[in-house]
Amino acid sequence: MDKIVTIRTFNDYFSAHVMQQILLESGIECMLLNDNSGTVLPSLTVGGIRLQVLQADEQRAQNILNQIETEADEEQDTPAYWEQDKENLHPDNRVCVYCGSKNTSTVDATRKTFLGKKLFDMAPGLFDKDKWHCFHCGKDF
């Protein structure tokens, strides 16, 4: 019987399940350890959410995940926007401070939740309304 080995550890539920699904679609049996506690009480998930495979599949699984991570890194290194798309970007969009893209939009974080909306309505001057999101790198600034 093959031993079970941990090949990746994740801090968030979403990333762990995406990688698990990639391996399952590639025909590699795998499981997540601590994924339930990671969704309910993430701060109590000691050691993170662990992606585990049989030792016989370890090298193949590592190769698949390394390839996915390399492709994601290369995509992050693409230009912030293509020159031919430049005219489609709104001229008032701010440039992302992280990657230089103008593919950005404002985000009103205070109105995302009921409590945030109530706080904003009570004291609108206390909240910074000028928040932006970059669709290229995914960061808020």
mmCIF file of N, CA and C in Angstrom:
data_model
loop_
_atom_site.group_PDB
_atom_site.id
_atom_site.type_symbol
_atom_site.label_atom_id
_atom_site.label_comp_id
_atom_site.label_asym_id
_atom_site.label_seq_id
_atom_site.Cartn_x
_atom_site.Cartn_y
_atom_site.Cartn_z
ATOM 1 N N MET A 1 0.841 -1.179 0.000
ATOM 2 C CA MET A 1 0.000 0.000 0.000
ATOM 3 C C MET A 1 0.885 1.240 0.000
ATOM 4 N N ASP A 2 0.552 2.198 -0.866
ATOM 5 C CA ASP A 2 1.331 3.428 -0.982
ATOM 6 C C ASP A 2 1.089 4.356 0.196
ATOM 7 N N LYS A 3 2.128 5.072 0.517
ATOM 8 C CA LYS A 3 2.056 6.073 1.577
ATOM 9 C C LYS A 3 1.417 7.346 1.014
ATOM 10 N N ILE A 4 0.707 8.093 1.861
ATOM 11 C CA ILE A 4 0.106 9.365 1.450
ATOM 12 C C ILE A 4 1.077 10.481 1.817
ATOM 13 N N VAL A 5 1.332 11.379 0.856
ATOM 14 C CA VAL A 5 2.270 12.484 1.087
ATOM 15 C C VAL A 5 1.583 13.818 0.799
ATOM 16 N N THR A 6 2.005 14.850 1.520
ATOM 17 C CA THR A 6 1.503 16.209 1.306
ATOM 18 C C THR A 6 2.387 16.878 0.264
ATOM 19 N N ILE A 7 1.771 17.372 -0.814
ATOM 20 C CA ILE A 7 2.568 18.015 -1.865
ATOM 21 C C ILE A 7 2.436 19.534 -1.873
ATOM 22 N N ARG A 8 1.369 20.066 -1.297
ATOM 23 C CA ARG A 8 1.194 21.520 -1.201
ATOM 24 C C ARG A 8 0.400 21.825 0.062
ATOM 25 N N THR A 9 0.639 23.016 0.592
ATOM 26 C CA THR A 9 -0.128 23.525 1.724
ATOM 27 C C THR A 9 -0.669 24.889 1.341
ATOM 28 N N PHE A 10 -1.946 25.119 1.596
ATOM 29 C CA PHE A 10 -2.610 26.357 1.189
ATOM 30 C C PHE A 10 -3.166 27.086 2.404
ATOM 31 N N ASN A 11 -3.234 28.395 2.286
ATOM 32 C CA ASN A 11 -3.816 29.208 3.347
ATOM 33 C C ASN A 11 -5.293 29.478 3.118
ATOM 34 N N ASP A 12 -5.759 29.228 1.879
ATOM 35 C CA ASP A 12 -7.165 29.519 1.600
ATOM 36 C C ASP A 12 -7.847 28.335 0.927
ATOM 37 N N TYR A 13 -9.113 28.221 1.208
ATOM 38 C CA TYR A 13 -9.976 27.143 0.740
ATOM 39 C C TYR A 13 -10.046 27.100 -0.788
ATOM 40 N N PHE A 14 -10.198 28.272 -1.398
ATOM 41 C CA PHE A 14 -10.408 28.332 -2.842
ATOM 42 C C PHE A 14 -9.216 27.763 -3.614
ATOM 43 N N SER A 15 -8.013 28.232 -3.308
ATOM 44 C CA SER A 15 -6.815 27.753 -4.013
ATOM 45 C C SER A 15 -6.636 26.251 -3.836
ATOM 46 N N ALA A 16 -6.878 25.767 -2.629
ATOM 47 C CA ALA A 16 -6.727 24.338 -2.361
ATOM 48 C C ALA A 16 -7.675 23.514 -3.227
ATOM 49 N N HIS A 17 -8.919 23.941 -3.332
ATOM 50 C CA HIS A 17 -9.896 23.180 -4.113
ATOM 51 C C HIS A 17 -9.648 23.291 -5.617
ATOM 52 N N VAL A 18 -9.152 24.420 -6.073
ATOM 53 C CA VAL A 18 -8.828 24.550 -7.498
ATOM 54 C C VAL A 18 -7.712 23.575 -7.862
ATOM 55 N N MET A 19 -6.659 23.529 -7.054
ATOM 56 C CA MET A 19 -5.546 22.616 -7.338
ATOM 57 C C MET A 19 -5.978 21.155 -7.210
ATOM 58 N N GLN A 20 -6.830 20.866 -6.244
ATOM 59 C CA GLN A 20 -7.342 19.505 -6.108
ATOM 60 C C GLN A 20 -8.111 19.102 -7.365
ATOM 61 N N GLN A 21 -8.944 19.983 -7.868
ATOM 62 C CA GLN A 21 -9.734 19.683 -9.061
ATOM 63 C C GLN A 21 -8.841 19.469 -10.278
ATOM 64 N N ILE A 22 -7.778 20.257 -10.394
ATOM 65 C CA ILE A 22 -6.840 20.090 -11.511
ATOM 66 C C ILE A 22 -6.228 18.693 -11.477
ATOM 67 N N LEU A 23 -5.822 18.253 -10.296
ATOM 68 C CA LEU A 23 -5.237 16.911 -10.186
ATOM 69 C C LEU A 23 -6.266 15.823 -10.465
ATOM 70 N N LEU A 24 -7.473 15.985 -9.957
ATOM 71 C CA LEU A 24 -8.515 14.988 -10.208
ATOM 72 C C LEU A 24 -8.825 14.875 -11.695
ATOM 73 N N GLU A 25 -8.871 16.013 -12.391
ATOM 74 C CA GLU A 25 -9.130 15.991 -13.832
ATOM 75 C C GLU A 25 -7.972 15.374 -14.605
ATOM 76 N N SER A 26 -6.783 15.373 -14.006
ATOM 77 C CA SER A 26 -5.612 14.754 -14.631
ATOM 78 C C SER A 26 -5.508 13.276 -14.285
ATOM 79 N N GLY A 27 -6.477 12.759 -13.546
ATOM 80 C CA GLY A 27 -6.493 11.342 -13.210
ATOM 81 C C GLY A 27 -5.692 10.979 -11.977
ATOM 82 N N ILE A 28 -5.347 11.956 -11.161
ATOM 83 C CA ILE A 28 -4.586 11.700 -9.938
ATOM 84 C C ILE A 28 -5.532 11.791 -8.744
ATOM 85 N N GLU A 29 -5.654 10.679 -8.031
ATOM 86 C CA GLU A 29 -6.480 10.681 -6.824
ATOM 87 C C GLU A 29 -5.789 11.522 -5.758
ATOM 88 N N CYS A 30 -6.544 12.414 -5.140
ATOM 89 C CA CYS A 30 -5.975 13.276 -4.109
ATOM 90 C C CYS A 30 -7.060 13.658 -3.117
ATOM 91 N N MET A 31 -6.616 14.207 -1.997
ATOM 92 C CA MET A 31 -7.569 14.647 -0.982
ATOM 93 C C MET A 31 -7.009 15.863 -0.268
ATOM 94 N N LEU A 32 -7.921 16.595 0.357
ATOM 95 C CA LEU A 32 -7.535 17.764 1.143
ATOM 96 C C LEU A 32 -7.698 17.441 2.619
ATOM 97 N N LEU A 33 -6.728 17.871 3.399
ATOM 98 C CA LEU A 33 -6.776 17.701 4.841
ATOM 99 C C LEU A 33 -6.926 19.076 5.474
ATOM 100 N N ASN A 34 -7.828 19.235 6.398
ATOM 101 C CA ASN A 34 -8.115 20.497 7.104
ATOM 102 C C ASN A 34 -8.939 21.475 6.277
ATOM 103 N N ASP A 35 -9.549 21.047 5.187
ATOM 104 C CA ASP A 35 -10.290 22.014 4.372
ATOM 105 C C ASP A 35 -11.584 22.461 5.033
ATOM 106 N N ASN A 36 -12.226 21.607 5.808
ATOM 107 C CA ASN A 36 -13.462 22.025 6.474
ATOM 108 C C ASN A 36 -13.201 23.061 7.555
ATOM 109 N N SER A 37 -12.191 22.841 8.366
ATOM 110 C CA SER A 37 -11.883 23.828 9.406
ATOM 111 C C SER A 37 -11.347 25.108 8.783
ATOM 112 N N GLY A 38 -10.754 25.008 7.615
ATOM 113 C CA GLY A 38 -10.235 26.191 6.933
ATOM 114 C C GLY A 38 -11.313 27.115 6.414
ATOM 115 N N THR A 39 -12.524 26.602 6.238
ATOM 116 C CA THR A 39 -13.609 27.463 5.769
ATOM 117 C C THR A 39 -14.373 28.083 6.922
ATOM 118 N N VAL A 40 -14.572 27.330 7.983
ATOM 119 C CA VAL A 40 -15.361 27.814 9.109
ATOM 120 C C VAL A 40 -14.538 28.727 10.007
ATOM 121 N N LEU A 41 -13.377 28.265 10.405
ATOM 122 C CA LEU A 41 -12.501 29.034 11.294
ATOM 123 C C LEU A 41 -11.075 29.024 10.743
ATOM 124 N N PRO A 42 -10.791 29.839 9.738
ATOM 125 C CA PRO A 42 -9.473 29.799 9.106
ATOM 126 C C PRO A 42 -8.318 30.025 10.078
ATOM 127 N N SER A 43 -8.539 30.803 11.117
ATOM 128 C CA SER A 43 -7.456 31.074 12.060
ATOM 129 C C SER A 43 -7.082 29.841 12.881
ATOM 130 N N LEU A 44 -7.963 28.852 12.939
ATOM 131 C CA LEU A 44 -7.675 27.637 13.700
ATOM 132 C C LEU A 44 -7.075 26.525 12.846
ATOM 133 N N THR A 45 -6.887 26.763 11.573
ATOM 134 C CA THR A 45 -6.317 25.759 10.690
ATOM 135 C C THR A 45 -4.801 25.777 10.848
ATOM 136 N N VAL A 46 -4.315 25.002 11.787
ATOM 137 C CA VAL A 46 -2.879 24.948 12.047
ATOM 138 C C VAL A 46 -2.217 24.123 10.949
ATOM 139 N N GLY A 47 -1.226 24.689 10.322
ATOM 140 C CA GLY A 47 -0.529 23.975 9.263
ATOM 141 C C GLY A 47 -1.151 24.136 7.896
ATOM 142 N N GLY A 48 -2.246 24.859 7.784
ATOM 143 C CA GLY A 48 -2.868 25.118 6.495
ATOM 144 C C GLY A 48 -3.697 23.951 5.986
ATOM 145 N N ILE A 49 -4.245 24.143 4.801
ATOM 146 C CA ILE A 49 -5.023 23.106 4.122
ATOM 147 C C ILE A 49 -4.037 22.318 3.271
ATOM 148 N N ARG A 50 -3.961 21.020 3.507
ATOM 149 C CA ARG A 50 -2.940 20.187 2.862
ATOM 150 C C ARG A 50 -3.525 19.390 1.700
ATOM 151 N N LEU A 51 -2.850 19.470 0.574
ATOM 152 C CA LEU A 51 -3.208 18.675 -0.602
ATOM 153 C C LEU A 51 -2.341 17.423 -0.579
ATOM 154 N N GLN A 52 -2.981 16.260 -0.537
ATOM 155 C CA GLN A 52 -2.260 15.004 -0.396
ATOM 156 C C GLN A 52 -2.559 14.055 -1.547
ATOM 157 N N VAL A 53 -1.512 13.325 -1.945
ATOM 158 C CA VAL A 53 -1.618 12.323 -3.009
ATOM 159 C C VAL A 53 -0.891 11.058 -2.554
ATOM 160 N N LEU A 54 -1.100 9.982 -3.300
ATOM 161 C CA LEU A 54 -0.334 8.766 -3.051
ATOM 162 C C LEU A 54 1.115 9.007 -3.463
ATOM 163 N N GLN A 55 2.034 8.386 -2.748
ATOM 164 C CA GLN A 55 3.452 8.588 -3.026
ATOM 165 C C GLN A 55 3.799 8.201 -4.470
ATOM 166 N N ALA A 56 3.116 7.210 -5.011
ATOM 167 C CA ALA A 56 3.365 6.781 -6.392
ATOM 168 C C ALA A 56 3.020 7.876 -7.403
ATOM 169 N N ASP A 57 2.086 8.763 -7.058
ATOM 170 C CA ASP A 57 1.664 9.846 -7.955
ATOM 171 C C ASP A 57 2.341 11.178 -7.643
ATOM 172 N N GLU A 58 3.207 11.195 -6.646
ATOM 173 C CA GLU A 58 3.773 12.462 -6.166
ATOM 174 C C GLU A 58 4.493 13.246 -7.265
ATOM 175 N N GLN A 59 5.392 12.610 -7.986
ATOM 176 C CA GLN A 59 6.179 13.333 -8.990
ATOM 177 C C GLN A 59 5.300 13.876 -10.115
ATOM 178 N N ARG A 60 4.368 13.069 -10.585
ATOM 179 C CA ARG A 60 3.459 13.514 -11.651
ATOM 180 C C ARG A 60 2.599 14.687 -11.177
ATOM 181 N N ALA A 61 2.093 14.606 -9.952
ATOM 182 C CA ALA A 61 1.278 15.690 -9.396
ATOM 183 C C ALA A 61 2.106 16.963 -9.238
ATOM 184 N N GLN A 62 3.338 16.828 -8.755
ATOM 185 C CA GLN A 62 4.223 17.993 -8.611
ATOM 186 C C GLN A 62 4.457 18.651 -9.971
ATOM 187 N N ASN A 63 4.700 17.845 -10.989
ATOM 188 C CA ASN A 63 4.938 18.388 -12.333
ATOM 189 C C ASN A 63 3.726 19.164 -12.841
ATOM 190 N N ILE A 64 2.540 18.618 -12.640
ATOM 191 C CA ILE A 64 1.314 19.289 -13.094
ATOM 192 C C ILE A 64 1.134 20.617 -12.362
ATOM 193 N N LEU A 65 1.275 20.611 -11.044
ATOM 194 C CA LEU A 65 1.089 21.842 -10.269
ATOM 195 C C LEU A 65 2.177 22.871 -10.571
ATOM 196 N N ASN A 66 3.411 22.411 -10.768
ATOM 197 C CA ASN A 66 4.492 23.340 -11.129
ATOM 198 C C ASN A 66 4.208 24.008 -12.470
ATOM 199 N N GLN A 67 3.681 23.234 -13.426
ATOM 200 C CA GLN A 67 3.348 23.795 -14.735
ATOM 201 C C GLN A 67 2.238 24.843 -14.610
ATOM 202 N N ILE A 68 1.218 24.556 -13.823
ATOM 203 C CA ILE A 68 0.117 25.505 -13.608
ATOM 204 C C ILE A 68 0.650 26.785 -12.975
ATOM 205 N N GLU A 69 1.503 26.656 -11.970
ATOM 206 C CA GLU A 69 2.055 27.828 -11.285
ATOM 207 C C GLU A 69 2.956 28.640 -12.212
ATOM 208 N N THR A 70 3.732 27.968 -13.061
ATOM 209 C CA THR A 70 4.590 28.666 -14.023
ATOM 210 C C THR A 70 3.749 29.450 -15.020
ATOM 211 N N GLU A 71 2.684 28.836 -15.529
ATOM 212 C CA GLU A 71 1.797 29.532 -16.465
ATOM 213 C C GLU A 71 1.143 30.745 -15.809
ATOM 214 N N ALA A 72 0.754 30.621 -14.546
ATOM 215 C CA ALA A 72 0.144 31.746 -13.830
ATOM 216 C C ALA A 72 1.158 32.874 -13.648
ATOM 217 N N ASP A 73 2.404 32.522 -13.331
ATOM 218 C CA ASP A 73 3.453 33.539 -13.181
ATOM 219 C C ASP A 73 3.724 34.247 -14.503
ATOM 220 N N GLU A 74 3.758 33.486 -15.599
ATOM 221 C CA GLU A 74 3.991 34.089 -16.915
ATOM 222 C C GLU A 74 2.850 35.025 -17.295
ATOM 223 N N GLU A 75 1.628 34.652 -16.953
ATOM 224 C CA GLU A 75 0.476 35.502 -17.254
ATOM 225 C C GLU A 75 0.562 36.810 -16.483
ATOM 226 N N GLN A 76 1.049 36.752 -15.259
ATOM 227 C CA GLN A 76 1.232 37.968 -14.463
ATOM 228 C C GLN A 76 2.281 38.881 -15.092
ATOM 229 N N ASP A 77 3.230 38.301 -15.832
ATOM 230 C CA ASP A 77 4.299 39.082 -16.449
ATOM 231 C C ASP A 77 3.917 39.668 -17.802
ATOM 232 N N THR A 78 2.685 39.458 -18.252
ATOM 233 C CA THR A 78 2.256 40.039 -19.521
ATOM 234 C C THR A 78 2.084 41.540 -19.354
ATOM 235 N N PRO A 79 2.048 42.278 -20.461
ATOM 236 C CA PRO A 79 1.854 43.728 -20.341
ATOM 237 C C PRO A 79 0.536 44.048 -19.641
ATOM 238 N N ALA A 80 0.490 45.204 -19.012
ATOM 239 C CA ALA A 80 -0.706 45.615 -18.281
ATOM 240 C C ALA A 80 -1.908 45.734 -19.211
ATOM 241 N N TYR A 81 -1.670 46.115 -20.429
ATOM 242 C CA TYR A 81 -2.717 46.150 -21.449
ATOM 243 C C TYR A 81 -2.019 46.172 -22.802
ATOM 244 N N TRP A 82 -2.697 45.673 -23.812
ATOM 245 C CA TRP A 82 -2.126 45.651 -25.155
ATOM 246 C C TRP A 82 -2.379 47.001 -25.813
ATOM 247 N N GLU A 83 -1.455 47.444 -26.614
ATOM 248 C CA GLU A 83 -1.562 48.756 -27.262
ATOM 249 C C GLU A 83 -2.849 48.879 -28.078
ATOM 250 N N GLN A 84 -3.257 47.805 -28.766
ATOM 251 C CA GLN A 84 -4.462 47.876 -29.588
ATOM 252 C C GLN A 84 -5.728 48.031 -28.740
ATOM 253 N N ASP A 85 -5.654 47.692 -27.437
ATOM 254 C CA ASP A 85 -6.807 47.840 -26.548
ATOM 255 C C ASP A 85 -6.806 49.169 -25.808
ATOM 256 N N LYS A 86 -5.785 49.959 -26.016
ATOM 257 C CA LYS A 86 -5.611 51.186 -25.238
ATOM 258 C C LYS A 86 -6.790 52.144 -25.399
ATOM 259 N N GLU A 87 -7.345 52.232 -26.594
ATOM 260 C CA GLU A 87 -8.445 53.175 -26.813
ATOM 261 C C GLU A 87 -9.735 52.740 -26.114
ATOM 262 N N ASN A 88 -9.839 51.464 -25.722
ATOM 263 C CA ASN A 88 -11.028 50.986 -25.015
ATOM 264 C C ASN A 88 -11.004 51.295 -23.517
ATOM 265 N N LEU A 89 -9.843 51.668 -22.995
ATOM 266 C CA LEU A 89 -9.733 51.970 -21.569
ATOM 267 C C LEU A 89 -10.218 53.388 -21.306
ATOM 268 N N HIS A 90 -10.924 53.573 -20.228
ATOM 269 C CA HIS A 90 -11.437 54.893 -19.880
ATOM 270 C C HIS A 90 -10.271 55.810 -19.530
ATOM 271 N N PRO A 91 -10.228 57.024 -20.084
ATOM 272 C CA PRO A 91 -9.089 57.916 -19.839
ATOM 273 C C PRO A 91 -8.951 58.357 -18.383
ATOM 274 N N ASP A 92 -10.027 58.282 -17.607
ATOM 275 C CA ASP A 92 -9.958 58.694 -16.204
ATOM 276 C C ASP A 92 -9.497 57.579 -15.267
ATOM 277 N N ASN A 93 -9.287 56.376 -15.804
ATOM 278 C CA ASN A 93 -8.828 55.276 -14.955
ATOM 279 C C ASN A 93 -7.446 55.572 -14.403
ATOM 280 N N ARG A 94 -7.260 55.221 -13.150
ATOM 281 C CA ARG A 94 -5.946 55.396 -12.536
ATOM 282 C C ARG A 94 -5.016 54.279 -12.965
ATOM 283 N N VAL A 95 -3.733 54.570 -12.940
ATOM 284 C CA VAL A 95 -2.716 53.565 -13.229
ATOM 285 C C VAL A 95 -2.477 52.765 -11.950
ATOM 286 N N CYS A 96 -2.462 51.448 -12.062
ATOM 287 C CA CYS A 96 -2.231 50.581 -10.912
ATOM 288 C C CYS A 96 -0.827 50.817 -10.360
ATOM 289 N N VAL A 97 -0.724 51.008 -9.066
ATOM 290 C CA VAL A 97 0.574 51.255 -8.438
ATOM 291 C C VAL A 97 1.418 49.990 -8.362
ATOM 292 N N TYR A 98 0.815 48.820 -8.580
ATOM 293 C CA TYR A 98 1.540 47.561 -8.488
ATOM 294 C C TYR A 98 2.088 47.087 -9.831
ATOM 295 N N CYS A 99 1.291 47.236 -10.909
ATOM 296 C CA CYS A 99 1.732 46.672 -12.189
ATOM 297 C C CYS A 99 1.726 47.669 -13.342
ATOM 298 N N GLY A 100 1.192 48.864 -13.143
ATOM 299 C CA GLY A 100 1.206 49.873 -14.199
ATOM 300 C C GLY A 100 0.045 49.807 -15.171
ATOM 301 N N SER A 101 -0.916 48.935 -14.937
ATOM 302 C CA SER A 101 -2.054 48.795 -15.839
ATOM 303 C C SER A 101 -3.049 49.942 -15.657
ATOM 304 N N LYS A 102 -3.727 50.287 -16.766
ATOM 305 C CA LYS A 102 -4.852 51.218 -16.669
ATOM 306 C C LYS A 102 -6.181 50.466 -16.735
ATOM 307 N N ASN A 103 -6.107 49.151 -16.694
ATOM 308 C CA ASN A 103 -7.311 48.323 -16.685
ATOM 309 C C ASN A 103 -7.813 48.251 -15.241
ATOM 310 N N THR A 104 -8.315 49.390 -14.751
ATOM 311 C CA THR A 104 -8.717 49.538 -13.358
ATOM 312 C C THR A 104 -10.127 50.107 -13.262
ATOM 313 N N SER A 105 -10.688 50.012 -12.079
ATOM 314 C CA SER A 105 -12.013 50.564 -11.831
ATOM 315 C C SER A 105 -12.122 50.911 -10.356
ATOM 316 N N THR A 106 -13.021 51.837 -10.053
ATOM 317 C CA THR A 106 -13.220 52.184 -8.651
ATOM 318 C C THR A 106 -14.005 51.088 -7.951
ATOM 319 N N VAL A 107 -13.755 50.951 -6.661
ATOM 320 C CA VAL A 107 -14.438 49.973 -5.828
ATOM 321 C C VAL A 107 -14.920 50.703 -4.598
ATOM 322 N N ASP A 108 -16.184 50.543 -4.278
ATOM 323 C CA ASP A 108 -16.718 51.154 -3.066
ATOM 324 C C ASP A 108 -16.823 50.068 -2.010
ATOM 325 N N ALA A 109 -15.733 49.847 -1.270
ATOM 326 C CA ALA A 109 -15.661 48.755 -0.294
ATOM 327 C C ALA A 109 -16.629 48.941 0.860
ATOM 328 N N THR A 110 -16.963 50.176 1.182
ATOM 329 C CA THR A 110 -17.828 50.407 2.337
ATOM 330 C C THR A 110 -19.257 49.969 2.076
ATOM 331 N N ARG A 111 -19.654 49.850 0.830
ATOM 332 C CA ARG A 111 -21.044 49.507 0.521
ATOM 333 C C ARG A 111 -21.230 48.029 0.196
ATOM 334 N N LYS A 112 -20.188 47.216 0.389
ATOM 335 C CA LYS A 112 -20.301 45.804 0.077
ATOM 336 C C LYS A 112 -21.134 45.041 1.098
ATOM 337 N N THR A 113 -21.180 45.517 2.313
ATOM 338 C CA THR A 113 -21.933 44.821 3.347
ATOM 339 C C THR A 113 -22.989 45.755 3.918
ATOM 340 N N PHE A 114 -23.968 45.175 4.553
ATOM 341 C CA PHE A 114 -25.027 45.971 5.174
ATOM 342 C C PHE A 114 -24.442 46.890 6.241
ATOM 343 N N LEU A 115 -23.565 46.340 7.092
ATOM 344 C CA LEU A 115 -22.956 47.143 8.150
ATOM 345 C C LEU A 115 -22.099 48.256 7.558
ATOM 346 N N GLY A 116 -21.335 47.937 6.515
ATOM 347 C CA GLY A 116 -20.514 48.960 5.866
ATOM 348 C C GLY A 116 -21.362 50.082 5.305
ATOM 349 N N LYS A 117 -22.499 49.750 4.711
ATOM 350 C CA LYS A 117 -23.390 50.774 4.164
ATOM 351 C C LYS A 117 -23.941 51.653 5.273
ATOM 352 N N LYS A 118 -24.337 51.038 6.383
ATOM 353 C CA LYS A 118 -24.877 51.811 7.505
ATOM 354 C C LYS A 118 -23.822 52.756 8.079
ATOM 355 N N LEU A 119 -22.601 52.265 8.240
ATOM 356 C CA LEU A 119 -21.529 53.118 8.760
ATOM 357 C C LEU A 119 -21.245 54.270 7.805
ATOM 358 N N PHE A 120 -21.243 53.977 6.508
ATOM 359 C CA PHE A 120 -20.987 55.016 5.517
ATOM 360 C C PHE A 120 -22.091 56.071 5.545
ATOM 361 N N ASP A 121 -23.329 55.627 5.668
ATOM 362 C CA ASP A 121 -24.452 56.566 5.701
ATOM 363 C C ASP A 121 -24.413 57.461 6.939
ATOM 364 N N MET A 122 -23.932 56.917 8.070
ATOM 365 C CA MET A 122 -23.879 57.697 9.304
ATOM 366 C C MET A 122 -22.736 58.717 9.288
ATOM 367 N N ALA A 123 -21.603 58.358 8.695
ATOM 368 C CA ALA A 123 -20.438 59.256 8.715
ATOM 369 C C ALA A 123 -19.652 59.125 7.414
ATOM 370 N N PRO A 124 -20.178 59.660 6.312
ATOM 371 C CA PRO A 124 -19.524 59.460 5.020
ATOM 372 C C PRO A 124 -18.135 60.081 4.932
ATOM 373 N N GLY A 125 -17.864 61.118 5.680
ATOM 374 C CA GLY A 125 -16.558 61.770 5.605
ATOM 375 C C GLY A 125 -15.433 60.961 6.210
ATOM 376 N N LEU A 126 -15.759 59.954 7.016
ATOM 377 C CA LEU A 126 -14.726 59.157 7.674
ATOM 378 C C LEU A 126 -14.153 58.068 6.779
ATOM 379 N N PHE A 127 -14.803 57.803 5.677
ATOM 380 C CA PHE A 127 -14.368 56.701 4.829
ATOM 381 C C PHE A 127 -13.770 57.214 3.527
ATOM 382 N N ASP A 128 -12.685 56.576 3.129
ATOM 383 C CA ASP A 128 -12.040 56.914 1.870
ATOM 384 C C ASP A 128 -12.840 56.268 0.743
ATOM 385 N N LYS A 129 -13.478 57.093 -0.074
ATOM 386 C CA LYS A 129 -14.327 56.561 -1.144
ATOM 387 C C LYS A 129 -13.526 56.251 -2.408
ATOM 388 N N ASP A 130 -12.265 56.645 -2.436
ATOM 389 C CA ASP A 130 -11.466 56.539 -3.642
ATOM 390 C C ASP A 130 -10.597 55.282 -3.634
ATOM 391 N N LYS A 131 -11.230 54.120 -3.711
ATOM 392 C CA LYS A 131 -10.521 52.843 -3.759
ATOM 393 C C LYS A 131 -10.599 52.315 -5.190
ATOM 394 N N TRP A 132 -9.507 51.697 -5.642
ATOM 395 C CA TRP A 132 -9.430 51.193 -7.007
ATOM 396 C C TRP A 132 -9.058 49.721 -7.009
ATOM 397 N N HIS A 133 -9.494 49.020 -8.055
ATOM 398 C CA HIS A 133 -9.152 47.613 -8.246
ATOM 399 C C HIS A 133 -8.509 47.450 -9.617
ATOM 400 N N CYS A 134 -7.412 46.694 -9.662
ATOM 401 C CA CYS A 134 -6.732 46.413 -10.931
ATOM 402 C C CYS A 134 -7.174 45.040 -11.430
ATOM 403 N N PHE A 135 -7.674 44.990 -12.653
ATOM 404 C CA PHE A 135 -8.129 43.729 -13.228
ATOM 405 C C PHE A 135 -6.981 42.935 -13.833
ATOM 406 N N HIS A 136 -5.804 43.554 -13.957
ATOM 407 C CA HIS A 136 -4.642 42.834 -14.484
ATOM 408 C C HIS A 136 -3.964 42.011 -13.390
ATOM 409 N N CYS A 137 -3.602 42.671 -12.282
ATOM 410 C CA CYS A 137 -2.892 41.951 -11.219
ATOM 411 C C CYS A 137 -3.812 41.529 -10.081
ATOM 412 N N GLY A 138 -5.049 42.059 -10.052
ATOM 413 C CA GLY A 138 -6.018 41.644 -9.052
ATOM 414 C C GLY A 138 -5.901 42.339 -7.711
ATOM 415 N N LYS A 139 -5.042 43.334 -7.610
ATOM 416 C CA LYS A 139 -4.838 44.004 -6.322
ATOM 417 C C LYS A 139 -5.687 45.261 -6.205
ATOM 418 N N ASP A 140 -5.988 45.623 -4.972
ATOM 419 C CA ASP A 140 -6.691 46.869 -4.676
ATOM 420 C C ASP A 140 -5.677 47.907 -4.231
ATOM 421 N N PHE A 141 -5.927 49.153 -4.586
ATOM 422 C CA PHE A 141 -5.029 50.238 -4.168
ATOM 423 C C PHE A 141 -5.814 51.500 -3.931
#
